[in-house]
Amino acid sequence: MDDSRASDTEREAAVSRLGAAAGEGRLTLDEFGERVGRAQAAATRAELDGLLADLPAPAPAPATAARTHWQVSPIGGMSWRGGTLDANTVSVSLIGGADLDLRDTRLAARDVTLTKVSLIGGVDLKVPRGVKVRLSGFSLLGGRSIELDDPTDPSAPTLHVRLFSLIGGVSVHSS
């Protein structure tokens, strides 16, 4: 057990490794956020080693194209809790939004794109601390409410949310 003091560089390396593990689907986003907080507060190398002990070395990036998960429904939205969110997910509906609680969800890749297309329907998204969220798209009527912490780790998982609707906004917050 290494009880020597951890450096800022070692804490940053541990957070990067946690980000890679979350991107590989080895940690849920909630686990990632909790471990990042503990890594940033770690005083010793042993504390950092404990946070990484159950994780293998990061896998190399796959050479194959990511699969797209499609959800199409005329009326009705998309609800997501837990499981694994594919690298590319598309939800299409005439009427119906997306209710996404990703706090216990594994991401299939470090960069995940969620596209929501509807005439009427917005997106309500909950993510754990430390996850980057990038919003884009278009809504004729509908606002944006974003309450996120600002992740400090450049290797943190990124969720790209693309919303296209006539009526429907987006609400994003981290816990």
PDB file of C-alpha atoms in Angstrom:
ATOM      1  CA  MET A   1       0.000   0.000   0.000  1.00  0.00           C
ATOM      2  CA  ASP A   2       1.455   3.345  -1.085  1.00  0.00           C
ATOM      3  CA  ASP A   3       0.742   5.941   1.599  1.00  0.00           C
ATOM      4  CA  SER A   4       2.810   8.637  -0.089  1.00  0.00           C
ATOM      5  CA  ARG A   5       1.059  11.879  -0.950  1.00  0.00           C
ATOM      6  CA  ALA A   6      -0.707  12.046  -4.322  1.00  0.00           C
ATOM      7  CA  SER A   7       0.241  14.826  -6.725  1.00  0.00           C
ATOM      8  CA  ASP A   8      -2.133  16.919  -8.827  1.00  0.00           C
ATOM      9  CA  THR A   9      -0.779  15.127 -11.907  1.00  0.00           C
ATOM     10  CA  GLU A  10      -1.577  11.714 -10.398  1.00  0.00           C
ATOM     11  CA  ARG A  11      -5.108  12.846  -9.473  1.00  0.00           C
ATOM     12  CA  GLU A  12      -5.638  14.131 -13.044  1.00  0.00           C
ATOM     13  CA  ALA A  13      -4.352  10.830 -14.483  1.00  0.00           C
ATOM     14  CA  ALA A  14      -6.777   8.891 -12.265  1.00  0.00           C
ATOM     15  CA  VAL A  15      -9.684  11.085 -13.399  1.00  0.00           C
ATOM     16  CA  SER A  16      -8.674  10.539 -17.042  1.00  0.00           C
ATOM     17  CA  ARG A  17      -8.600   6.781 -16.489  1.00  0.00           C
ATOM     18  CA  LEU A  18     -12.056   6.946 -14.889  1.00  0.00           C
ATOM     19  CA  GLY A  19     -13.272   8.900 -17.916  1.00  0.00           C
ATOM     20  CA  ALA A  20     -11.936   6.206 -20.232  1.00  0.00           C
ATOM     21  CA  ALA A  21     -13.630   3.494 -18.148  1.00  0.00           C
ATOM     22  CA  ALA A  22     -16.951   5.351 -18.272  1.00  0.00           C
ATOM     23  CA  GLY A  23     -16.567   5.757 -22.023  1.00  0.00           C
ATOM     24  CA  GLU A  24     -16.032   1.989 -22.345  1.00  0.00           C
ATOM     25  CA  GLY A  25     -19.212   1.320 -20.346  1.00  0.00           C
ATOM     26  CA  ARG A  26     -17.364  -0.057 -17.312  1.00  0.00           C
ATOM     27  CA  LEU A  27     -18.801   2.599 -14.970  1.00  0.00           C
ATOM     28  CA  THR A  28     -22.238   4.142 -14.882  1.00  0.00           C
ATOM     29  CA  LEU A  29     -22.276   7.899 -15.179  1.00  0.00           C
ATOM     30  CA  ASP A  30     -23.260   8.111 -11.518  1.00  0.00           C
ATOM     31  CA  GLU A  31     -20.307   5.903 -10.506  1.00  0.00           C
ATOM     32  CA  PHE A  32     -18.030   8.031 -12.683  1.00  0.00           C
ATOM     33  CA  GLY A  33     -19.179  11.255 -10.994  1.00  0.00           C
ATOM     34  CA  GLU A  34     -18.795   9.802  -7.507  1.00  0.00           C
ATOM     35  CA  ARG A  35     -15.307   8.426  -8.197  1.00  0.00           C
ATOM     36  CA  VAL A  36     -14.164  11.677  -9.826  1.00  0.00           C
ATOM     37  CA  GLY A  37     -15.129  13.542  -6.653  1.00  0.00           C
ATOM     38  CA  ARG A  38     -13.174  11.060  -4.539  1.00  0.00           C
ATOM     39  CA  ALA A  39     -10.155  11.213  -6.908  1.00  0.00           C
ATOM     40  CA  GLN A  40     -10.035  14.991  -6.749  1.00  0.00           C
ATOM     41  CA  ALA A  41     -10.104  14.834  -2.943  1.00  0.00           C
ATOM     42  CA  ALA A  42      -7.593  11.953  -2.628  1.00  0.00           C
ATOM     43  CA  ALA A  43      -4.632  12.710  -0.401  1.00  0.00           C
ATOM     44  CA  THR A  44      -2.594   9.533  -1.024  1.00  0.00           C
ATOM     45  CA  ARG A  45      -1.645   7.289  -3.927  1.00  0.00           C
ATOM     46  CA  ALA A  46      -3.339   4.391  -2.133  1.00  0.00           C
ATOM     47  CA  GLU A  47      -6.680   6.230  -2.282  1.00  0.00           C
ATOM     48  CA  LEU A  48      -6.245   6.729  -6.033  1.00  0.00           C
ATOM     49  CA  ASP A  49      -5.217   3.086  -6.532  1.00  0.00           C
ATOM     50  CA  GLY A  50      -8.359   1.989  -4.683  1.00  0.00           C
ATOM     51  CA  LEU A  51     -10.563   3.946  -7.081  1.00  0.00           C
ATOM     52  CA  LEU A  52      -8.963   2.200 -10.074  1.00  0.00           C
ATOM     53  CA  ALA A  53      -8.393  -1.286  -8.653  1.00  0.00           C
ATOM     54  CA  ASP A  54     -11.426  -2.893 -10.320  1.00  0.00           C
ATOM     55  CA  LEU A  55     -10.725  -1.338 -13.739  1.00  0.00           C
ATOM     56  CA  PRO A  56      -8.552  -2.883 -16.469  1.00  0.00           C
ATOM     57  CA  ALA A  57      -6.220  -0.769 -18.558  1.00  0.00           C
ATOM     58  CA  PRO A  58      -8.185   1.324 -21.093  1.00  0.00           C
ATOM     59  CA  ALA A  59      -9.058  -0.566 -24.277  1.00  0.00           C
ATOM     60  CA  PRO A  60      -7.893   0.793 -27.624  1.00  0.00           C
ATOM     61  CA  ALA A  61     -10.539   2.595 -29.663  1.00  0.00           C
ATOM     62  CA  PRO A  62     -12.513   0.212 -31.898  1.00  0.00           C
ATOM     63  CA  ALA A  63     -11.901   0.496 -35.630  1.00  0.00           C
ATOM     64  CA  THR A  64     -15.495  -0.321 -36.599  1.00  0.00           C
ATOM     65  CA  ALA A  65     -18.265   2.223 -37.039  1.00  0.00           C
ATOM     66  CA  ALA A  66     -20.651   2.673 -34.127  1.00  0.00           C
ATOM     67  CA  ARG A  67     -24.098   1.172 -34.428  1.00  0.00           C
ATOM     68  CA  THR A  68     -27.159   3.440 -34.379  1.00  0.00           C
ATOM     69  CA  HIS A  69     -30.076   2.582 -32.107  1.00  0.00           C
ATOM     70  CA  TRP A  70     -33.398   3.770 -33.580  1.00  0.00           C
ATOM     71  CA  GLN A  71     -36.678   4.334 -31.748  1.00  0.00           C
ATOM     72  CA  VAL A  72     -39.574   5.339 -34.010  1.00  0.00           C
ATOM     73  CA  SER A  73     -43.146   5.866 -32.808  1.00  0.00           C
ATOM     74  CA  PRO A  74     -45.990   7.987 -34.224  1.00  0.00           C
ATOM     75  CA  ILE A  75     -47.277   8.935 -30.780  1.00  0.00           C
ATOM     76  CA  GLY A  76     -45.248   8.439 -27.661  1.00  0.00           C
ATOM     77  CA  GLY A  77     -41.853   9.476 -26.515  1.00  0.00           C
ATOM     78  CA  MET A  78     -38.649   7.917 -25.349  1.00  0.00           C
ATOM     79  CA  SER A  79     -37.935   7.031 -21.736  1.00  0.00           C
ATOM     80  CA  TRP A  80     -34.476   5.842 -20.662  1.00  0.00           C
ATOM     81  CA  ARG A  81     -33.128   4.694 -17.309  1.00  0.00           C
ATOM     82  CA  GLY A  82     -30.145   2.431 -16.699  1.00  0.00           C
ATOM     83  CA  GLY A  83     -28.712  -0.012 -19.220  1.00  0.00           C
ATOM     84  CA  THR A  84     -26.281   1.049 -21.929  1.00  0.00           C
ATOM     85  CA  LEU A  85     -26.832   4.005 -24.242  1.00  0.00           C
ATOM     86  CA  ASP A  86     -25.471   3.281 -27.723  1.00  0.00           C
ATOM     87  CA  ALA A  87     -22.958   5.669 -29.256  1.00  0.00           C
ATOM     88  CA  ASN A  88     -25.633   6.890 -31.673  1.00  0.00           C
ATOM     89  CA  THR A  89     -29.279   6.915 -30.596  1.00  0.00           C
ATOM     90  CA  VAL A  90     -32.092   8.437 -32.647  1.00  0.00           C
ATOM     91  CA  SER A  91     -35.678   8.876 -31.429  1.00  0.00           C
ATOM     92  CA  VAL A  92     -38.324   9.965 -33.966  1.00  0.00           C
ATOM     93  CA  SER A  93     -41.981  10.670 -33.119  1.00  0.00           C
ATOM     94  CA  LEU A  94     -44.790  12.940 -34.254  1.00  0.00           C
ATOM     95  CA  ILE A  95     -45.889  13.679 -30.704  1.00  0.00           C
ATOM     96  CA  GLY A  96     -43.750  12.730 -27.747  1.00  0.00           C
ATOM     97  CA  GLY A  97     -40.633  13.895 -25.980  1.00  0.00           C
ATOM     98  CA  ALA A  98     -37.730  12.161 -24.320  1.00  0.00           C
ATOM     99  CA  ASP A  99     -37.394  11.613 -20.560  1.00  0.00           C
ATOM    100  CA  LEU A 100     -33.816  10.495 -19.923  1.00  0.00           C
ATOM    101  CA  ASP A 101     -32.343   9.730 -16.514  1.00  0.00           C
ATOM    102  CA  LEU A 102     -28.763   8.735 -17.312  1.00  0.00           C
ATOM    103  CA  ARG A 103     -27.400   8.726 -13.777  1.00  0.00           C
ATOM    104  CA  ASP A 104     -27.191   4.885 -13.735  1.00  0.00           C
ATOM    105  CA  THR A 105     -26.574   4.427 -17.456  1.00  0.00           C
ATOM    106  CA  ARG A 106     -23.412   3.151 -19.105  1.00  0.00           C
ATOM    107  CA  LEU A 107     -22.299   4.928 -22.255  1.00  0.00           C
ATOM    108  CA  ALA A 108     -21.220   2.739 -25.178  1.00  0.00           C
ATOM    109  CA  ALA A 109     -18.472   5.238 -26.065  1.00  0.00           C
ATOM    110  CA  ARG A 110     -16.723   8.299 -24.664  1.00  0.00           C
ATOM    111  CA  ASP A 111     -18.704  10.453 -27.130  1.00  0.00           C
ATOM    112  CA  VAL A 112     -22.394   9.584 -27.374  1.00  0.00           C
ATOM    113  CA  THR A 113     -24.891  11.344 -29.645  1.00  0.00           C
ATOM    114  CA  LEU A 114     -28.617  11.412 -28.905  1.00  0.00           C
ATOM    115  CA  THR A 115     -30.842  12.857 -31.633  1.00  0.00           C
ATOM    116  CA  LYS A 116     -34.523  13.592 -30.875  1.00  0.00           C
ATOM    117  CA  VAL A 117     -36.816  14.541 -33.776  1.00  0.00           C
ATOM    118  CA  SER A 118     -40.506  15.377 -33.214  1.00  0.00           C
ATOM    119  CA  LEU A 119     -43.254  17.796 -34.180  1.00  0.00           C
ATOM    120  CA  ILE A 120     -44.235  18.221 -30.536  1.00  0.00           C
ATOM    121  CA  GLY A 121     -41.928  17.036 -27.795  1.00  0.00           C
ATOM    122  CA  GLY A 122     -38.847  18.150 -25.931  1.00  0.00           C
ATOM    123  CA  VAL A 123     -36.085  16.541 -23.912  1.00  0.00           C
ATOM    124  CA  ASP A 124     -35.774  16.268 -20.107  1.00  0.00           C
ATOM    125  CA  LEU A 125     -32.265  15.029 -19.306  1.00  0.00           C
ATOM    126  CA  LYS A 126     -30.604  14.168 -15.982  1.00  0.00           C
ATOM    127  CA  VAL A 127     -26.865  13.406 -15.913  1.00  0.00           C
ATOM    128  CA  PRO A 128     -24.400  12.909 -13.046  1.00  0.00           C
ATOM    129  CA  ARG A 129     -21.742  15.471 -12.176  1.00  0.00           C
ATOM    130  CA  GLY A 130     -18.672  15.493 -14.375  1.00  0.00           C
ATOM    131  CA  VAL A 131     -20.333  14.619 -17.697  1.00  0.00           C
ATOM    132  CA  LYS A 132     -19.997  17.104 -20.539  1.00  0.00           C
ATOM    133  CA  VAL A 133     -23.236  17.894 -22.381  1.00  0.00           C
ATOM    134  CA  ARG A 134     -23.268  19.639 -25.757  1.00  0.00           C
ATOM    135  CA  LEU A 135     -26.638  20.878 -27.052  1.00  0.00           C
ATOM    136  CA  SER A 136     -27.530  21.642 -30.643  1.00  0.00           C
ATOM    137  CA  GLY A 137     -30.530  21.602 -32.924  1.00  0.00           C
ATOM    138  CA  PHE A 138     -33.614  23.684 -33.510  1.00  0.00           C
ATOM    139  CA  SER A 139     -36.953  24.278 -31.776  1.00  0.00           C
ATOM    140  CA  LEU A 140     -39.429  26.847 -33.068  1.00  0.00           C
ATOM    141  CA  LEU A 141     -41.240  27.107 -29.717  1.00  0.00           C
ATOM    142  CA  GLY A 142     -39.399  25.877 -26.669  1.00  0.00           C
ATOM    143  CA  GLY A 143     -36.682  27.068 -24.373  1.00  0.00           C
ATOM    144  CA  ARG A 144     -33.506  25.733 -22.899  1.00  0.00           C
ATOM    145  CA  SER A 145     -32.898  25.201 -19.209  1.00  0.00           C
ATOM    146  CA  ILE A 146     -29.369  24.057 -18.462  1.00  0.00           C
ATOM    147  CA  GLU A 147     -28.025  23.540 -14.943  1.00  0.00           C
ATOM    148  CA  LEU A 148     -24.721  21.685 -15.172  1.00  0.00           C
ATOM    149  CA  ASP A 149     -21.459  21.710 -13.313  1.00  0.00           C
ATOM    150  CA  ASP A 150     -18.463  22.431 -15.520  1.00  0.00           C
ATOM    151  CA  PRO A 151     -16.364  19.259 -15.858  1.00  0.00           C
ATOM    152  CA  THR A 152     -12.684  19.944 -15.364  1.00  0.00           C
ATOM    153  CA  ASP A 153     -11.456  16.720 -16.936  1.00  0.00           C
ATOM    154  CA  PRO A 154     -10.988  16.955 -20.712  1.00  0.00           C
ATOM    155  CA  SER A 155     -11.382  13.159 -21.009  1.00  0.00           C
ATOM    156  CA  ALA A 156     -14.807  13.126 -19.302  1.00  0.00           C
ATOM    157  CA  PRO A 157     -17.564  11.441 -21.309  1.00  0.00           C
ATOM    158  CA  THR A 158     -19.463  13.792 -23.635  1.00  0.00           C
ATOM    159  CA  LEU A 159     -23.152  13.529 -24.444  1.00  0.00           C
ATOM    160  CA  HIS A 160     -24.150  15.359 -27.617  1.00  0.00           C
ATOM    161  CA  VAL A 161     -27.891  16.123 -27.542  1.00  0.00           C
ATOM    162  CA  ARG A 162     -29.458  17.197 -30.838  1.00  0.00           C
ATOM    163  CA  LEU A 163     -33.110  18.317 -30.630  1.00  0.00           C
ATOM    164  CA  PHE A 164     -35.231  19.111 -33.666  1.00  0.00           C
ATOM    165  CA  SER A 165     -38.885  20.025 -32.979  1.00  0.00           C
ATOM    166  CA  LEU A 166     -41.540  22.558 -33.787  1.00  0.00           C
ATOM    167  CA  ILE A 167     -42.765  22.691 -30.192  1.00  0.00           C
ATOM    168  CA  GLY A 168     -40.577  21.405 -27.371  1.00  0.00           C
ATOM    169  CA  GLY A 169     -37.569  22.612 -25.462  1.00  0.00           C
ATOM    170  CA  VAL A 170     -34.789  20.981 -23.546  1.00  0.00           C
ATOM    171  CA  SER A 171     -34.080  20.775 -19.820  1.00  0.00           C
ATOM    172  CA  VAL A 172     -30.693  19.458 -18.689  1.00  0.00           C
ATOM    173  CA  HIS A 173     -29.371  19.214 -15.156  1.00  0.00           C
ATOM    174  CA  SER A 174     -26.747  17.268 -13.253  1.00  0.00           C
ATOM    175  CA  SER A 175     -27.015  15.768  -9.804  1.00  0.00           C
TER     176      SER A 175
END
